[in-house]
Amino acid sequence: MAGRLQGAPRVLKGWQAAEETSVRTAWMMVAGGLGLATSVQAQATRDVQYDLSFPDAAHHRAQIVATWRGVPAGPLRVEMARSSPGRYALHEFGKNVFAVTAQDGAGRPLPLTRTDPYGWSVAGHDGTVVIRYTLFGNRGDGTYVQIDTRHAHLNPPAALMWANGFDAAPVRVRIVSPEPGWTIATQLPPVAKQSNTFSASDLQYLMDSPIEVARQDIREWPVGEGKQRYTIRLAVHHDGTAAEVDRLAAQVQQLIPQHRKLFGEWPRFDHGSYTFLADYTPQISGDGMEHRNSTVVTTPTPLDGTNAVQLSTISHEFFHAWNVERLRPRELEPFDFTRANATPSLWFAEGFTNYYGPLMLRRAGLTDIDGWARTTAATLNTVLFSPARRNGGPQEMSLRAPFADAATSIDPVAPDVYLSYYPYGQIVALALDLSIRQRFPKRTLDDVMRYLWQTYGKTERPYAPDDLRRGLATVTGDATFADAFFAASVTGSALPNFVPLLAQAGLVLRPAAPRHGYIGAGAVTETPAGVALSAAPVSGSPLNGAGLDAGDRIVAIDGAPIADAAGWNAALALLRPGATVTIRFARTGIEQQRSLRALADPRLEIVRVETIGGKLSARQRAFRDQWLNG
């Protein structure tokens, strides 16, 4: 797209030495068609520098100076990103930038022209353009910026302007820490002898490199074999003790070899390290965001020794070091910061990662089988009872990501429209793994992942959707099976019968509460006016058939007033299958009454056969050990 940054594919970013800049530039001129530099020599003279300081951190503000040198004659277009690597919707980061000024290399003021919301045009320069601006940021997660008196949590697309024509130019970032004793954690390599200055080979790598500036507890340890040796770094910003960080580090050291075991090798971590940027403070928002050689993991939940919340996110995001960061959908290469980046393969990129994250924890011995079964059953219920599954398979839901990935519309969206590709893909992965193990005793989904890694991930050759189907056919040796599975459960929305699939491991799928009555809604919201349904009742449920909807205020059940959520939950607990229930509710101020018949609760659970009086056979034990115990 002419005049818009797209950048070099990841196979050409990050790990290259600086002297490869001209090679990248030449490749982009031929393959990108972006109208950038007119010669390799002209591009090679360009460089970019960012200076970040935080004189008003108490009010969530940063001062940023961006300098572009080697600017060719004519206006320079600078702009803020509209999207961010790892996100699939528009976020309009320019909304938090103000007080923008420009000058040339001699310090003379330059006029700024703005004709759209996303950037500015700067003319009359002397080959150097210096832009100064103020950035506001007060959301700490994997997408945005949070600046306060505790830390500066920075996602570059949300913080740094970029310029057309400078995507292949080398970059330096200098950070003035707000407080003495604060450290800087990032995947960006430091500039020699400058503890607060970092470099990036190009803009794509810069934009993929989050930065945490804070008082942090840092733990490091080596991994690798032979010539492939790396440093794993855990940088934790938290309110706890050093001993709590030691415990978390020990758990991560126990966990991540399972990821390496599955793929057969570590990824090639650029610059020799991989960094977990962990924020566990009260003001942070829960999130995880993968990057090429680092990941952001955030939650307001403090470290507690068990660290279940933290480890779940860490396991998921570290799996992305293989799946997504290197084993990568073709539609995301190159990443375009000016639009939503969509791919029909998120069911695999995110959903299969959602499957393997908990599985790696189980195989590492950090969770037990019963805990794994509970969380898997909850996800299975989400997928099985979603009305959206009737209206699209995993590929279709992947393409709907720009409408749902932290980009909720103001107007209500029908529950029939969207089922997240995270749980959807997780259950597809469960179905595929167990189906492969059932039909091909010497093959598993692990084998498929290793094949795809060797073919597309290790080589960093982006895959197309059909490449995943062909990979399954290659590993199983059965193209008919692969074609049928994809037609039914990837492009289609059908799922297999999980009862015999789980039985192979001595796991029983059964109703969780068959003696409990069910009317199709659980969660309510307490409002000043009373208790209201938080979401639309489940499609096909008694409440749905009776015409109730999200937002309806529940007045009474069988004549008993409902004053709060506790009263609602108590009334539901008394329900029995087949019982007739009278519900009085109010909608737009008008009270109505309906009678309905409760069903048996259809929600399912997964339990070990030996916990319900059955016997685990030797064959089932062996299957379970290979699958869940690694």
Tab-separated table of C-alpha atoms in Angstrom, residues 64 106 128 164 218 221 262 280 342 371 379 426 462 472 499 509 519 538 551:
chain	number	residue	atom	x	y	z
A	64	ILE	CA	9.005	12.169	23.575
A	106	ALA	CA	19.423	23.591	13.200
A	128	THR	CA	16.610	16.354	9.669
A	164	ASN	CA	7.118	6.885	5.932
A	218	ILE	CA	15.172	-9.666	37.801
A	221	TRP	CA	19.140	-18.468	33.901
A	262	LEU	CA	7.247	-30.489	22.419
A	280	TYR	CA	1.762	-7.741	39.108
A	342	ALA	CA	-6.848	-10.187	10.085
A	371	GLY	CA	-7.545	-29.046	37.837
A	379	THR	CA	-14.095	-24.246	28.040
A	426	GLN	CA	-8.755	-24.890	22.098
A	462	PRO	CA	4.610	-17.920	6.657
A	472	LEU	CA	-2.021	-32.805	9.139
A	499	VAL	CA	-17.203	-39.214	25.298
A	509	LEU	CA	-17.548	-36.741	30.311
A	519	ILE	CA	-33.432	-22.349	33.055
A	538	VAL	CA	-28.724	-19.479	26.445
A	551	GLY	CA	-31.035	-6.324	30.985
